Every structure is written in structure tokens, then in C-alpha cells.
Coordinates of C-alpha atoms and ligand atoms in Angstrom, one line a residue:
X248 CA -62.4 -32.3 -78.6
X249 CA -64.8 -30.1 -76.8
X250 CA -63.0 -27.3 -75.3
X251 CA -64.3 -28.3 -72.0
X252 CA -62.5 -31.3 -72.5
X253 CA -59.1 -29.7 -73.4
X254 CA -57.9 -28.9 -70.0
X255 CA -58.2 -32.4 -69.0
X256 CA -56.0 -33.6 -72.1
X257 CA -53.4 -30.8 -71.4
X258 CA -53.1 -32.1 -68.0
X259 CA -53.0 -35.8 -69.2
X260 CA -50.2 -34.2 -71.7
X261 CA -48.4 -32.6 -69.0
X262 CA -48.4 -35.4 -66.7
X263 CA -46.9 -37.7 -69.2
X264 CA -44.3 -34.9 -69.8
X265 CA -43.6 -34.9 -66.2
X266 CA -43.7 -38.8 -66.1
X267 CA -41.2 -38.4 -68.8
X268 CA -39.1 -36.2 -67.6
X269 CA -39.4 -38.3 -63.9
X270 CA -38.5 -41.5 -65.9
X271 CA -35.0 -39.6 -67.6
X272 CA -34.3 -38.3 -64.1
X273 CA -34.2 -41.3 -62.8
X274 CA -32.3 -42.9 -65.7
X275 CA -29.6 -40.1 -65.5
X276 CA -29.4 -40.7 -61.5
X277 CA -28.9 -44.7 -61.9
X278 CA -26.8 -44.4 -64.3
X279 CA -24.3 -41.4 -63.0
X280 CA -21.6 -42.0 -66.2
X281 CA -23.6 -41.9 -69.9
X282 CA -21.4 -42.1 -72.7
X283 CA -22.5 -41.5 -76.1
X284 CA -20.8 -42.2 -79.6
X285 CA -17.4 -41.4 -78.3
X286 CA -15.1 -40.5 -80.5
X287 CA -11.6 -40.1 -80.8
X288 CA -9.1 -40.2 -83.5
X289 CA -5.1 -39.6 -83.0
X290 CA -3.7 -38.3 -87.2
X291 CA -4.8 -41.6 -88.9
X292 CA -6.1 -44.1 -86.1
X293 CA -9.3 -44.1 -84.9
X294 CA -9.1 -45.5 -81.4
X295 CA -12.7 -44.9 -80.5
X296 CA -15.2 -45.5 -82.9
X297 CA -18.6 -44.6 -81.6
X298 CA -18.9 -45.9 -78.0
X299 CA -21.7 -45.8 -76.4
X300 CA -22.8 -47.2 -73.2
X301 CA -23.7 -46.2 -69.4
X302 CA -22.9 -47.0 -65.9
X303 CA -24.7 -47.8 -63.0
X304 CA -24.8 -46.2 -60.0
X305 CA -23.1 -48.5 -57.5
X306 CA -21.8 -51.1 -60.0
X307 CA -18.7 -52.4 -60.3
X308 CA -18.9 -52.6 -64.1
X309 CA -16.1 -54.2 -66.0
X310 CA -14.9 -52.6 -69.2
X311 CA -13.0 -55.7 -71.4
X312 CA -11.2 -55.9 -74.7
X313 CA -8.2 -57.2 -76.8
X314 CA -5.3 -54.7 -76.9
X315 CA -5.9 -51.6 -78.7
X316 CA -10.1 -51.5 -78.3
X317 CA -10.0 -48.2 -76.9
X318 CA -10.4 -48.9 -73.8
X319 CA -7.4 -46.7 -71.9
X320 CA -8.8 -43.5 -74.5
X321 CA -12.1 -44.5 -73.7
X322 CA -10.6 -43.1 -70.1
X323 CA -8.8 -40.8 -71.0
X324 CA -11.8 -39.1 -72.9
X325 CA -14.2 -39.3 -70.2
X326 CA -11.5 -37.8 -67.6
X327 CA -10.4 -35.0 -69.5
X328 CA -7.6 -35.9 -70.3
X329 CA -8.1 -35.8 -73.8
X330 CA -10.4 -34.0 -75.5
X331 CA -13.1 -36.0 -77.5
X332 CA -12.8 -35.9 -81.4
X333 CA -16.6 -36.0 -80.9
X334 CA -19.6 -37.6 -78.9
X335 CA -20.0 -36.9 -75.3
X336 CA -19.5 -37.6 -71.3
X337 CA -22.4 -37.1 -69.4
X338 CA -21.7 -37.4 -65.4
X339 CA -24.8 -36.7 -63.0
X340 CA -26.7 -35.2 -65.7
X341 CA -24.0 -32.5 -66.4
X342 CA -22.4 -32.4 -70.0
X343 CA -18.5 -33.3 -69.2
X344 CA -17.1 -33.4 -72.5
X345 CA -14.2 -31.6 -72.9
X346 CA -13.8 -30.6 -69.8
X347 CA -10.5 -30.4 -67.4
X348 CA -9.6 -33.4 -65.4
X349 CA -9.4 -31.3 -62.2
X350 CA -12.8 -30.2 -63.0
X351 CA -14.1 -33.5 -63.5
X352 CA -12.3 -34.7 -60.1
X353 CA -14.2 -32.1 -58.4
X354 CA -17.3 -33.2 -59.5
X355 CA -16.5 -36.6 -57.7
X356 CA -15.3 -38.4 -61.6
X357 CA -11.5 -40.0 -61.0
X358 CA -9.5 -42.5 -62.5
X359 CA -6.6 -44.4 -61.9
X360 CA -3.6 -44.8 -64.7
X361 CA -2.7 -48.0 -66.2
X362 CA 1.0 -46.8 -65.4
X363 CA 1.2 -45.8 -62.0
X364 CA 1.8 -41.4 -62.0
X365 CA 3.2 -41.5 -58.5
X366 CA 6.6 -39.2 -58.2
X367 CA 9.5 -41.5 -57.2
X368 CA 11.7 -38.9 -55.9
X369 CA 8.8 -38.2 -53.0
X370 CA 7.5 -39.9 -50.2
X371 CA 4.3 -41.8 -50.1
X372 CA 2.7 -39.5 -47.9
X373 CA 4.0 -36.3 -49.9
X374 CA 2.3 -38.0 -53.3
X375 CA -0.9 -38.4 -51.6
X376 CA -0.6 -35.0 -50.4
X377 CA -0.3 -33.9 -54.3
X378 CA -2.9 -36.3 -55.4
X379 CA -5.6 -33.6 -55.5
X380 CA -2.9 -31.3 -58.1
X381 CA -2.2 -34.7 -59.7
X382 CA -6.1 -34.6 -60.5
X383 CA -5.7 -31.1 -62.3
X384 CA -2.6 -32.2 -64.1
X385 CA -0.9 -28.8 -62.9
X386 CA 2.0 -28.8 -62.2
X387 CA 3.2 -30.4 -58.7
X388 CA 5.5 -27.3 -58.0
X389 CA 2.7 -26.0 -55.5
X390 CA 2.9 -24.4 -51.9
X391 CA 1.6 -27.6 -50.2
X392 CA 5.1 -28.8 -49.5
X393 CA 6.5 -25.8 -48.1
X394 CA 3.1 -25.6 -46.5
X395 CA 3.7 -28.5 -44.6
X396 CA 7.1 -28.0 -43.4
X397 CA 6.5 -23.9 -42.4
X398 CA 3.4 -25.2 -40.1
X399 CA 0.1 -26.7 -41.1
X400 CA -2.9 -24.6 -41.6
X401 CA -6.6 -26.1 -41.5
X402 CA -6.9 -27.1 -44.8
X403 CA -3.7 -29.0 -45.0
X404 CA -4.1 -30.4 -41.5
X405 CA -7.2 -32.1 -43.0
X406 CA -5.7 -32.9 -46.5
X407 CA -2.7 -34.8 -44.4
X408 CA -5.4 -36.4 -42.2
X409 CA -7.3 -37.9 -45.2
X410 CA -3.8 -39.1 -46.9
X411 CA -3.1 -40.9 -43.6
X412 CA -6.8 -42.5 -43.1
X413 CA -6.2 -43.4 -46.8
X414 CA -2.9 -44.8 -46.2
X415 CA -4.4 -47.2 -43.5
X416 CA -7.2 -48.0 -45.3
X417 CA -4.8 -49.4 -47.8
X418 CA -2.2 -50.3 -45.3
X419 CA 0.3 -49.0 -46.9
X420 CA 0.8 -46.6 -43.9
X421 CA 3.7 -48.5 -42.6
X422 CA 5.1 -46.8 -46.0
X423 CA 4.3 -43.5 -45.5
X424 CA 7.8 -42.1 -45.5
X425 CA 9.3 -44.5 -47.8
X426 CA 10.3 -42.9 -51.7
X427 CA 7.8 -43.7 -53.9
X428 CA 10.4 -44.8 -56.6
X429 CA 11.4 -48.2 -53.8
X430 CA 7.8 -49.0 -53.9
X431 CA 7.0 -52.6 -55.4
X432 CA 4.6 -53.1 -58.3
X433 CA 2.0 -54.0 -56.2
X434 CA 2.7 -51.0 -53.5
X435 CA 2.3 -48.8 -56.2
X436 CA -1.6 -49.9 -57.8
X437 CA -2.0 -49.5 -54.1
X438 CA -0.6 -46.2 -53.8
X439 CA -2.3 -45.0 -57.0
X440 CA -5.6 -46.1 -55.5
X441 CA -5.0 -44.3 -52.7
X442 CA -4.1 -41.2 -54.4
X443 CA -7.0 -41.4 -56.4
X444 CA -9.5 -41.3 -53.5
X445 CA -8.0 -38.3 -51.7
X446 CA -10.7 -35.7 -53.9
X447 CA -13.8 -38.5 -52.3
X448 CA -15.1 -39.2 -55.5
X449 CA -18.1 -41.1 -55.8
X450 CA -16.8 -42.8 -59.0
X451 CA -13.6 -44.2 -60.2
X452 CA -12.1 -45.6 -63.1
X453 CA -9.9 -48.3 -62.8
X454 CA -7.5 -49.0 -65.9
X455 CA -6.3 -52.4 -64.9
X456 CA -5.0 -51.9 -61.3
X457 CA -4.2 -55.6 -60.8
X458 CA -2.0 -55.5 -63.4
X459 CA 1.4 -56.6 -61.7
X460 CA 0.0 -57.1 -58.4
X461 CA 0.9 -60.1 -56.8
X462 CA -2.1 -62.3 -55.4
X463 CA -1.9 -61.1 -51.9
X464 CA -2.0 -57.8 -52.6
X465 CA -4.3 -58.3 -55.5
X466 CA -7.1 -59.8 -52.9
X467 CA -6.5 -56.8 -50.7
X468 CA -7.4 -54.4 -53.4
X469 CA -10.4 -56.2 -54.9
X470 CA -11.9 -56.2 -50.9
X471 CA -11.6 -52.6 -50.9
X472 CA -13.0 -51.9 -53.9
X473 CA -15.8 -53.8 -52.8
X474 CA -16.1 -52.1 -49.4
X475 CA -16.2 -48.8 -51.0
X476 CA -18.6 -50.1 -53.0
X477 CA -20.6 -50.8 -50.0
X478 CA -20.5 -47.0 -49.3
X479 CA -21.7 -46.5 -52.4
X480 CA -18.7 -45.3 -54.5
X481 CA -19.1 -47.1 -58.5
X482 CA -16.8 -48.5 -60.5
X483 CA -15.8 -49.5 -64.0
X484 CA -12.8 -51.5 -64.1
X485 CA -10.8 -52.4 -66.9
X486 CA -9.4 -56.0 -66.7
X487 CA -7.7 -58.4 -68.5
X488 CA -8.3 -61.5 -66.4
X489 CA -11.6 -62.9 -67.2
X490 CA -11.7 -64.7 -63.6
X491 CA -11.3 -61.4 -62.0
X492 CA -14.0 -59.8 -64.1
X493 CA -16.4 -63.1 -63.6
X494 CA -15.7 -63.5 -59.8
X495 CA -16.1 -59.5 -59.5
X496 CA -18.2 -57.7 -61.8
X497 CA -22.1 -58.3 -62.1
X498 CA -22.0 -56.2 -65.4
X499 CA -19.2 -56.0 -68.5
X500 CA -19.0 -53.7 -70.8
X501 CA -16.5 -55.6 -74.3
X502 CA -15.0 -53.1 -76.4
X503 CA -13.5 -54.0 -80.0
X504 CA -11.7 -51.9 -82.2
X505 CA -12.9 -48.6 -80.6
X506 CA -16.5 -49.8 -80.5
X507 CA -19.0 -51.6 -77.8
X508 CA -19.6 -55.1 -79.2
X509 CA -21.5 -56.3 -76.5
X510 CA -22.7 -56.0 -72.8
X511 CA -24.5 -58.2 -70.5
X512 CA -23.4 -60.2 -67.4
X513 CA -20.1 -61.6 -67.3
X514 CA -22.1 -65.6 -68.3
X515 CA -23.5 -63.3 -71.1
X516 CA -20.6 -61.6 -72.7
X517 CA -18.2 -64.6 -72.5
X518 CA -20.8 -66.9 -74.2
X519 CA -21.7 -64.4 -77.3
X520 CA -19.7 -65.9 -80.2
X521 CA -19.2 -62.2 -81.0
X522 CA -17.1 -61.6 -78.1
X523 CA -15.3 -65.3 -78.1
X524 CA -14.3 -64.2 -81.7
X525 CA -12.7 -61.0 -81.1
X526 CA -11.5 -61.4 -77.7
X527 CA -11.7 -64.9 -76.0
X528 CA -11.0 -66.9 -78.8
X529 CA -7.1 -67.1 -78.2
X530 CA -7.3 -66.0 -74.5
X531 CA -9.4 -68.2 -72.7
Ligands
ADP721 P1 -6.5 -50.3 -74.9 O1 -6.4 -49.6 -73.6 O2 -7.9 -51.0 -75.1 O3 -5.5 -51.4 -75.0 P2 -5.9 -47.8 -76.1 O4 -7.0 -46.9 -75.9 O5 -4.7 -47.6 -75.3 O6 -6.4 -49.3 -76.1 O7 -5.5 -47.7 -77.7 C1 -6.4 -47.7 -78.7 C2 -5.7 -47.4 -80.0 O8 -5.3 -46.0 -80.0 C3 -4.4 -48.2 -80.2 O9 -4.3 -48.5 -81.6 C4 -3.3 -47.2 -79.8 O10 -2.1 -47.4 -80.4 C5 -3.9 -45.9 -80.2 N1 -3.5 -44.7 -79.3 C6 -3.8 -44.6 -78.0 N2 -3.3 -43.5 -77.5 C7 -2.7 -42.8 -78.6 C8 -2.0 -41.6 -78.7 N3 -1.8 -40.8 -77.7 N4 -1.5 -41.3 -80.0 C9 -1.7 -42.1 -81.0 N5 -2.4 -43.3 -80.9 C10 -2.8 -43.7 -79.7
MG722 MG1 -5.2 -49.7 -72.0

């Protein structure tokens, strides 16, 4: 190559660079959540194996699996609130692994529990006011309460306005002074929910927050997941009931035995023998 020439195949090198680097931009901003071969063992049991997979930026993505895939430690990996044997969690382009849940939350990362973590002994408007300690897993002994009893200053005025235009969102307002501990099951996923949006994240994980919700309340969850959704907040849900996941999700991620078997739309996964072996065969 004449050396005339060499600029011109620089450039044509740089530009593919930059077309690369344009393409994995763009990758990392579609898919906010990247996971890659998770790992985490507990003494003897391996309860993920290698997962890898992504989510897509304004998805409600299901996350599906017998008992014991891995799919709550999948959660509690990419939360923080255990630390990863290995692999890692990748959220906006920023390397998560490892880190603290309240540092997670803050980058706009939440999840919901698959047991409800509200305080029975408080009100439902005093948990929603400790939902953004409940995030950092500190402990809940904090001056908010006092706070709000000695005279609200700005911040807390607009922490207790957010818990309220949660509170309606969810109607569960009607609530607000009630003790967390009289809730009913399905007050509770509601409650959770709630608590979980007070930090605006722009993504949540959901570990099966129908679970125990009767069918009323049930539909009024599933439309405000989907109106956030319309704002543009993603999802990935774990579910057990396949008509949820089928009627809901336009993606599903199957785990088995700490591993991703398969993904593909819900017609996809729940016609792959794979996935009818391990997971459908005695469910569905
Ligand atoms: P899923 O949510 O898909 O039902 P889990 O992630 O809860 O599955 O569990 C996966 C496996 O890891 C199971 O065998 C479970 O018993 C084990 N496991 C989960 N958490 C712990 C823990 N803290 N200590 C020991 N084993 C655990
Ligand atoms: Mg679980």
C-alpha cells in the first residue's frame, strides 16, 4: 500500500472502529441490564450456573423456571444483595457487580422481594417513607421519622409527596395510615411495588409480585406495570403463571438449574421441547 494510500485506510480503519464502537453503544443503550456468566455458589450448591442474557430497554421481559433455577439469586446478584461468586452485572454501560444495593437503587436498578419486606409494626405511609433506606438495606433506625413529626423540611416534604402520589397511583392511599402488618396479601405486592418506585428507577425487577394476589388486584397491578412501561420504566418479571407471562410479556427469558435454557417469545419458549421438558412438562 502506497503510503499515499495509508491515510485513506487509517481513516476506513478508524471509521469502522467508530462504527463499532457506535454499534456497542447502542447495544449497551437498548439493552440497559447485561448479564454475563453469573455465578453464584452458597458452600456446596451452585444456584447460578453461568447465566447470561440481557434486557431490553422498555421490555417487560419475563424471567421463568421450575423451583430452584436461580432465578430469586439471579436477583439478588444483580441488586446487590449478594455478591456474585463470579461473572458480572452490567447496568447502562457501568460495571455493577458487587456493588451495594443502595448504590444500585441510585443508579435507577430496583427490585421487588418475593416476600414482601414491608415493616408491620409501621404505617403504610411511614414504610414508603423508609423505602429509599430499605433500598440501602441500612438500618431503618433513621431521622426521617422524627423528621416528620418535629416539622418537615424540603426534602422530606417532597419524599412524603412522592409516597402519597405513589400511594394513589396504586390506590392504596385510602391505606395510608393503616399498620402494614393488617395489610392483605394482595395490599402488600401493592405496597411493595409502591415502595420500590419511591427512588424513580427506570428499571425494576419483579420476583413474582402476583404471587398471592387475588384477581382483582392482580389486574390492577399488571395495568400499572404496563403504564409505567408506557413512561418508559423496563421490566423483568419473574412468574410462575404461564398465562400471565403469555398474555404480558413479549420476551421470556427460562432459567434451569442456574443456567439460561432458552429465550425467545413466549410462542417460542413454551413450544421448545427443551423448555416443556424441564419446566412445562408437569405444569402446563
Ligand atoms: P428460584 O427463585 O428460581 O426458585 P432460588 O434462586 O431461590 O431459585 O434458589 C436456587 C437454589 O439456590 C436453590 O437450590 C436454593 O435452595 C439455593 N439457595 C438460594 N438462596 C440460598 C442461600 N441463601 N443459601 C443457600 N442456598 C440457597
Ligand atoms: Mg424465587
Amino acid at each position: 500500500m502506497s503510503a499515499d494510500a495509508e491515510p485513506t485506510a487509517d481513516d476506513a480503519e478508524d471509521t469502522a472502529e467508530v462504527a463499532a464502537a457506535a454499534q456497542g453503544a447502542r447495544d449497551a443503550a437498548g439493552h440497559p441490564l447485561v448479564v454475563q456468566d453469573l455465578r453464584k455458589t452458597f458452600g456446596g450448591i451452585t444456584a447460578v450456573d453461568g447465566a447470561s442474557f440481557s434486557v431490553e430497554e422498555g421490555s417487560l421481559t419475563g424471567l421463568i423456571g421450575p423451583n430452584g433455577a436461580g432465578k430469586s439469586t439471579t436477583f439478588n446478584c444483580i441488586t446487590g444483595v449478594h455478591t456474585p461468586t463470579s461473572g458480572s452485572v452490567t447496568f447502562r454501560g457501568n460495571d455493577i457487580t458487587g456493588m451495594a444495593p443502595h448504590q444500585i437503587a441510585r443508579q435507577g436498578l430496583v427490585r421487588t422481594f418475593q416476600i414482601a419486606r414491608e415493616l408491620p409494626d409501621m404505617t403504610v405511609l411511614e414504610n414508603m417513607m423508609l423505602a429509599p433506606q430499605g433500598q440501602s438495606g441500612e438500618r431503618l433506625s433513621h431521622a426521617i421519622l422524627p423528621g416528620l413529626r418535629d416539622g418537615v423540611v424540603a426534602e422530606e416534604e417532597e419524599l412524603l409527596e412522592r409516597a402519597w402520589q405513589q400511594l394513589e397511583f396504586f390506590e392504596i392511599d385510602h391505606l395510608a395510615e393503616e399498620y402494614a402488618g393488617n395489610l392483605s396479601g394482595g395490599q402488600r405486592k401493592l405496597l411493595e411495588m409502591a415502595r420500590a418506585l419511591m427512588t424513580d428507577p427506570s428499571m425494576v425487577l419483579l420476583d413474582e409480585p402476583l404471587a398471592g394476589v387475588n384477581p382483582t388486584l392482580e389486574e390492577k397491578l399488571l395495568d400499572r406495570i404496563h403504564e409505567l412501561r408506557e413512561r418508559g420504566n423496563t421490566f423483568l418479571f419473574v412468574e410462575h403463571d404461564m398465562d400471565v407471562i403469555m398474555d404480558n410479556c413479549e420476551h421470556v427469558i427460562v432459567m434451569h438449574q442456574g443456567r439460561v435454557l432458552a429465550e425467545g417469545t413466549p410462542e417460542q419458549v413454551t413450544s421448545d421441547e427443551r423448555v416443556v421438558e424441564a419446566y412445562l412438562g408437569g405444569d402446563v
